[in-house]
Amino acid sequence: MAENNWTAREAIDHALGLMNADQVTLPEVGLLMASGALYFTSGTYDISGSIELPPHCGIDGEGMTSVLQFTDGGIKFPGLPDSNYGNDASVNAVSICNVSEQANPTLYGIEIQGGARYRVTNCWIIGFQIGIILDQGELTIIENVMFGNSCNWCPPEENIGVLFKAPPRPPATIGGATNANWIRYCQFNGPATPIRHEGDVANVIQCCTFVSSGPCYVNGNMCSFRDCSWEDTIGEAAIIAEHPDEVPSIQLEVSRCHMNGDHSFLWFRGKTSYALWFCGNMGQTAASPLLRIDALLVGPVICLGNTNHGTGLVVGGDHPNVFGSEAAIYVSSAYLAGEAPDPGYWARVGTGIGTLQPQGPLDVQGTVVTIP
């Protein structure tokens, strides 16, 4: 970067020009593609504007000490008109920082739009209103990334670590969904909204930690949280299923996760939701139910093997009929650490929540059988 006394912006533009000029032909297809990667050695690079990576190219560095400081931009993956050939662009082993301290919801640490098979690995993203936006992309892997305190100059609900964007995004009026993407082995250390899942299907958050952050919001379909841990969550729940205008979630899965904090683990609110898998989770709450349902939840509903190490209920809520008639199976999680304050707490299911009884019913072809 130091050659010819170039600025970082000039050196990047020169390298991108070489990458675009060095075309490679994909065998049997005849598709011309740019090639190469931008390599950042340890150091701090002050960058104006954005880095727009050509398809099938990448950025690589030497870890957190390769610091890309943006004043009015970030990294963009523009995708391809024909996503059958994917994109295969990647960012690895760099720190991506916003130093402008200006509220700008249209600037992202990494912007992925269209295409498939992106990889963001071993990075640190800090200072952006939105760290990563996934818009109409699929088969993206975000792995071993740390999201720091993103910004202090915007409302908490707009300060997002990773946004799964519902299509289409203006000014576009048509477009596909954000499907089959993975976030794994990441740490969210402070973004007010670590995950906002708006769309659409089969997106997985796995083996991640959330520390001193706000709730994750789930508004889309078939979102899964697996083997994750929340510590010192700020707010009323670790995960909130909510949408102001539509069904907040369909086929939501939360399994084998841990939450440490005196608030609900999962909170349904606002609208009817369809299908839930809430199994094998552990929390510690007294004031709020582990699974709080203030909306009508229609089955199949499976709630098995959850543990609350506090004195609060495992399941409770304010909706007059929490579970719809299509609930296929429900079994209460009955474990309580320490001595129960009264025998009813062993059931851990709140009263007045519709057709459920303590210890749960089993609904087989419309016949409800109360488990003794």
Short mmCIF file of C-alpha atoms in Angstrom, two decimals, residues 95-294:
data_model
loop_
_atom_site.label_atom_id
_atom_site.label_comp_id
_atom_site.label_asym_id
_atom_site.label_seq_id
_atom_site.Cartn_x
_atom_site.Cartn_y
_atom_site.Cartn_z
CA SER A 95 -10.95 -5.40 11.38
CA ILE A 96 -13.70 -3.35 9.73
CA CYS A 97 -14.33 -0.08 11.56
CA ASN A 98 -16.54 2.95 11.04
CA VAL A 99 -14.90 6.08 12.43
CA SER A 100 -17.32 8.73 11.12
CA GLU A 101 -19.64 8.65 14.17
CA GLN A 102 -22.50 9.81 11.96
CA ALA A 103 -25.97 8.27 11.91
CA ASN A 104 -26.28 6.67 8.48
CA PRO A 105 -28.55 3.61 8.14
CA THR A 106 -27.48 3.09 4.52
CA LEU A 107 -23.84 2.38 5.38
CA TYR A 108 -22.97 -1.15 6.42
CA GLY A 109 -19.80 -2.85 7.52
CA ILE A 110 -20.47 -5.51 4.89
CA GLU A 111 -23.32 -5.37 2.38
CA ILE A 112 -24.33 -8.59 0.60
CA GLN A 113 -26.89 -8.20 -2.16
CA GLY A 114 -27.88 -11.10 -4.37
CA GLY A 115 -25.76 -14.05 -5.40
CA ALA A 116 -24.65 -16.93 -3.24
CA ARG A 117 -21.77 -18.59 -1.39
CA TYR A 118 -20.21 -15.62 0.40
CA ARG A 119 -17.84 -16.05 3.33
CA VAL A 120 -17.04 -13.62 6.15
CA THR A 121 -14.58 -15.20 8.58
CA ASN A 122 -12.23 -14.25 11.44
CA CYS A 123 -13.16 -10.56 11.40
CA TRP A 124 -13.97 -7.79 13.86
CA ILE A 125 -16.76 -5.36 12.92
CA ILE A 126 -17.28 -2.24 15.01
CA GLY A 127 -18.82 1.22 14.83
CA PHE A 128 -21.48 0.66 12.13
CA GLN A 129 -25.18 1.23 12.58
CA ILE A 130 -25.65 -2.13 10.81
CA GLY A 131 -22.70 -4.52 10.86
CA ILE A 132 -23.72 -6.93 8.07
CA ILE A 133 -26.81 -6.84 5.85
CA LEU A 134 -27.89 -9.96 3.96
CA ASP A 135 -30.22 -8.93 1.16
CA GLN A 136 -31.50 -11.56 -1.29
CA GLY A 137 -28.38 -13.69 -0.81
CA GLU A 138 -28.08 -17.35 0.06
CA LEU A 139 -25.55 -19.92 1.26
CA THR A 140 -23.53 -17.27 3.10
CA ILE A 141 -21.30 -18.28 6.02
CA ILE A 142 -20.48 -15.71 8.72
CA GLU A 143 -18.03 -17.44 11.05
CA ASN A 144 -15.82 -16.43 13.97
CA VAL A 145 -16.72 -12.75 13.70
CA MET A 146 -16.86 -10.37 16.66
CA PHE A 147 -19.40 -7.57 16.55
CA GLY A 148 -18.47 -4.73 18.88
CA ASN A 149 -20.54 -1.86 20.24
CA SER A 150 -21.87 -0.67 16.92
CA CYS A 151 -22.92 2.93 17.49
CA ASN A 152 -24.25 5.31 20.10
CA TRP A 153 -25.99 7.78 17.77
CA CYS A 154 -29.07 5.86 16.64
CA PRO A 155 -32.12 4.27 18.30
CA PRO A 156 -31.35 0.82 19.77
CA GLU A 157 -33.76 -0.99 17.43
CA GLU A 158 -31.82 0.44 14.45
CA ASN A 159 -28.40 -0.58 15.81
CA ILE A 160 -28.10 -4.10 14.35
CA GLY A 161 -25.31 -6.66 14.23
CA VAL A 162 -26.65 -8.81 11.36
CA LEU A 163 -29.80 -7.96 9.40
CA PHE A 164 -31.56 -10.63 7.34
CA LYS A 165 -33.44 -8.19 5.12
CA ALA A 166 -36.96 -8.91 3.90
CA PRO A 167 -37.32 -8.40 0.15
CA PRO A 168 -37.56 -6.19 -1.71
CA ARG A 169 -35.38 -3.35 -0.46
CA PRO A 170 -36.10 0.09 -1.95
CA PRO A 171 -35.58 1.36 -4.56
CA ALA A 172 -36.05 -2.18 -5.94
CA THR A 173 -39.67 -3.31 -6.27
CA ILE A 174 -39.01 -7.00 -6.94
CA GLY A 175 -36.48 -9.48 -5.66
CA GLY A 176 -35.92 -12.80 -3.99
CA ALA A 177 -35.52 -13.79 -0.38
CA THR A 178 -32.61 -14.29 2.00
CA ASN A 179 -32.47 -18.06 2.40
CA ALA A 180 -30.19 -20.76 3.81
CA ASN A 181 -27.47 -18.71 5.50
CA TRP A 182 -25.38 -19.54 8.59
CA ILE A 183 -24.01 -17.42 11.43
CA ARG A 184 -21.79 -19.52 13.70
CA TYR A 185 -19.06 -19.19 16.32
CA CYS A 186 -19.61 -15.41 16.49
CA GLN A 187 -19.60 -13.04 19.46
CA PHE A 188 -22.03 -10.15 19.71
CA ASN A 189 -20.57 -7.82 22.28
CA GLY A 190 -22.95 -4.92 22.70
CA PRO A 191 -25.03 -4.24 19.55
CA ALA A 192 -28.45 -3.15 20.77
CA THR A 193 -30.08 -5.61 18.34
CA PRO A 194 -27.61 -8.42 17.60
CA ILE A 195 -29.83 -10.24 15.06
CA ARG A 196 -32.87 -8.97 13.18
CA HIS A 197 -34.36 -11.74 11.07
CA GLU A 198 -36.90 -10.39 8.59
CA GLY A 199 -36.59 -13.00 5.87
CA ASP A 200 -36.89 -15.46 4.78
CA VAL A 201 -36.34 -19.24 5.14
CA ALA A 202 -33.86 -21.68 6.72
CA ASN A 203 -31.40 -19.25 8.30
CA VAL A 204 -29.38 -20.65 11.21
CA ILE A 205 -27.63 -18.94 14.14
CA GLN A 206 -25.45 -21.53 15.85
CA CYS A 207 -22.82 -21.62 18.63
CA CYS A 208 -22.84 -17.83 19.14
CA THR A 209 -22.52 -15.76 22.32
CA PHE A 210 -24.46 -12.58 23.08
CA VAL A 211 -22.93 -10.39 25.81
CA SER A 212 -24.47 -7.15 27.15
CA SER A 213 -26.65 -6.81 24.08
CA GLY A 214 -30.34 -6.26 23.51
CA PRO A 215 -32.92 -8.75 22.22
CA CYS A 216 -32.72 -10.58 18.91
CA TYR A 217 -35.85 -9.96 16.81
CA VAL A 218 -37.41 -12.68 14.66
CA ASN A 219 -39.93 -11.65 12.00
CA GLY A 220 -39.35 -14.23 9.26
CA ASN A 221 -39.77 -17.93 8.55
CA MET A 222 -37.81 -20.99 9.69
CA CYS A 223 -35.18 -19.22 11.76
CA SER A 224 -33.13 -21.43 14.10
CA PHE A 225 -31.09 -20.57 17.20
CA ARG A 226 -28.99 -23.57 18.26
CA ASP A 227 -26.35 -24.01 20.98
CA CYS A 228 -26.12 -20.28 21.73
CA SER A 229 -25.50 -18.40 24.99
CA TRP A 230 -26.82 -15.07 26.29
CA GLU A 231 -25.12 -13.20 29.13
CA ASP A 232 -26.38 -9.97 30.75
CA THR A 233 -28.99 -9.29 28.07
CA ILE A 234 -30.41 -5.77 28.15
CA GLY A 235 -34.19 -5.72 27.74
CA GLU A 236 -37.16 -7.97 28.44
CA ALA A 237 -36.09 -11.10 26.53
CA ALA A 238 -33.16 -12.69 24.73
CA ILE A 239 -35.33 -13.36 21.64
CA ILE A 240 -38.53 -11.52 20.68
CA ALA A 241 -40.88 -12.79 17.97
CA GLU A 242 -42.75 -9.72 16.81
CA HIS A 243 -43.95 -8.03 13.65
CA PRO A 244 -46.20 -4.94 13.75
CA ASP A 245 -48.20 -5.86 10.63
CA GLU A 246 -47.77 -9.57 9.87
CA VAL A 247 -47.30 -12.97 11.47
CA PRO A 248 -44.12 -12.58 13.56
CA SER A 249 -42.66 -16.02 12.87
CA ILE A 250 -43.38 -19.40 11.34
CA GLN A 251 -41.39 -22.51 12.32
CA LEU A 252 -39.13 -20.83 14.89
CA GLU A 253 -36.59 -23.11 16.57
CA VAL A 254 -34.69 -22.41 19.79
CA SER A 255 -32.80 -25.45 21.03
CA ARG A 256 -29.96 -26.30 23.44
CA CYS A 257 -29.38 -22.63 24.32
CA HIS A 258 -28.48 -20.95 27.62
CA MET A 259 -29.60 -17.60 28.97
CA ASN A 260 -28.34 -15.92 32.15
CA GLY A 261 -30.53 -13.02 33.19
CA ASP A 262 -33.78 -12.32 35.03
CA HIS A 263 -35.99 -11.91 31.98
CA SER A 264 -37.74 -14.15 29.48
CA PHE A 265 -35.72 -16.30 27.12
CA LEU A 266 -38.25 -16.21 24.26
CA TRP A 267 -41.16 -13.77 24.06
CA PHE A 268 -43.98 -14.01 21.52
CA ARG A 269 -45.97 -10.83 21.29
CA GLY A 270 -48.35 -8.99 19.01
CA LYS A 271 -49.76 -11.49 16.50
CA THR A 272 -50.60 -15.13 15.96
CA SER A 273 -47.57 -17.34 15.29
CA TYR A 274 -47.35 -20.78 13.78
CA ALA A 275 -45.22 -23.68 14.98
CA LEU A 276 -42.51 -23.61 17.64
CA TRP A 277 -39.68 -25.91 18.63
CA PHE A 278 -38.39 -24.83 22.08
CA CYS A 279 -36.40 -27.70 23.51
CA GLY A 280 -33.43 -28.39 25.76
CA ASN A 281 -32.89 -24.79 26.84
CA MET A 282 -31.72 -23.52 30.22
CA GLY A 283 -32.38 -20.18 31.85
CA GLN A 284 -32.44 -18.42 35.18
CA THR A 285 -35.42 -16.17 35.68
CA ALA A 286 -37.78 -15.33 38.51
CA ALA A 287 -39.84 -12.33 37.40
CA SER A 288 -40.73 -13.54 33.88
CA PRO A 289 -41.59 -16.91 32.34
CA LEU A 290 -38.79 -18.60 30.45
CA LEU A 291 -41.14 -18.89 27.48
CA ARG A 292 -43.48 -15.89 27.52
CA ILE A 293 -46.42 -15.98 25.12
CA ASP A 294 -48.60 -12.89 24.70
#
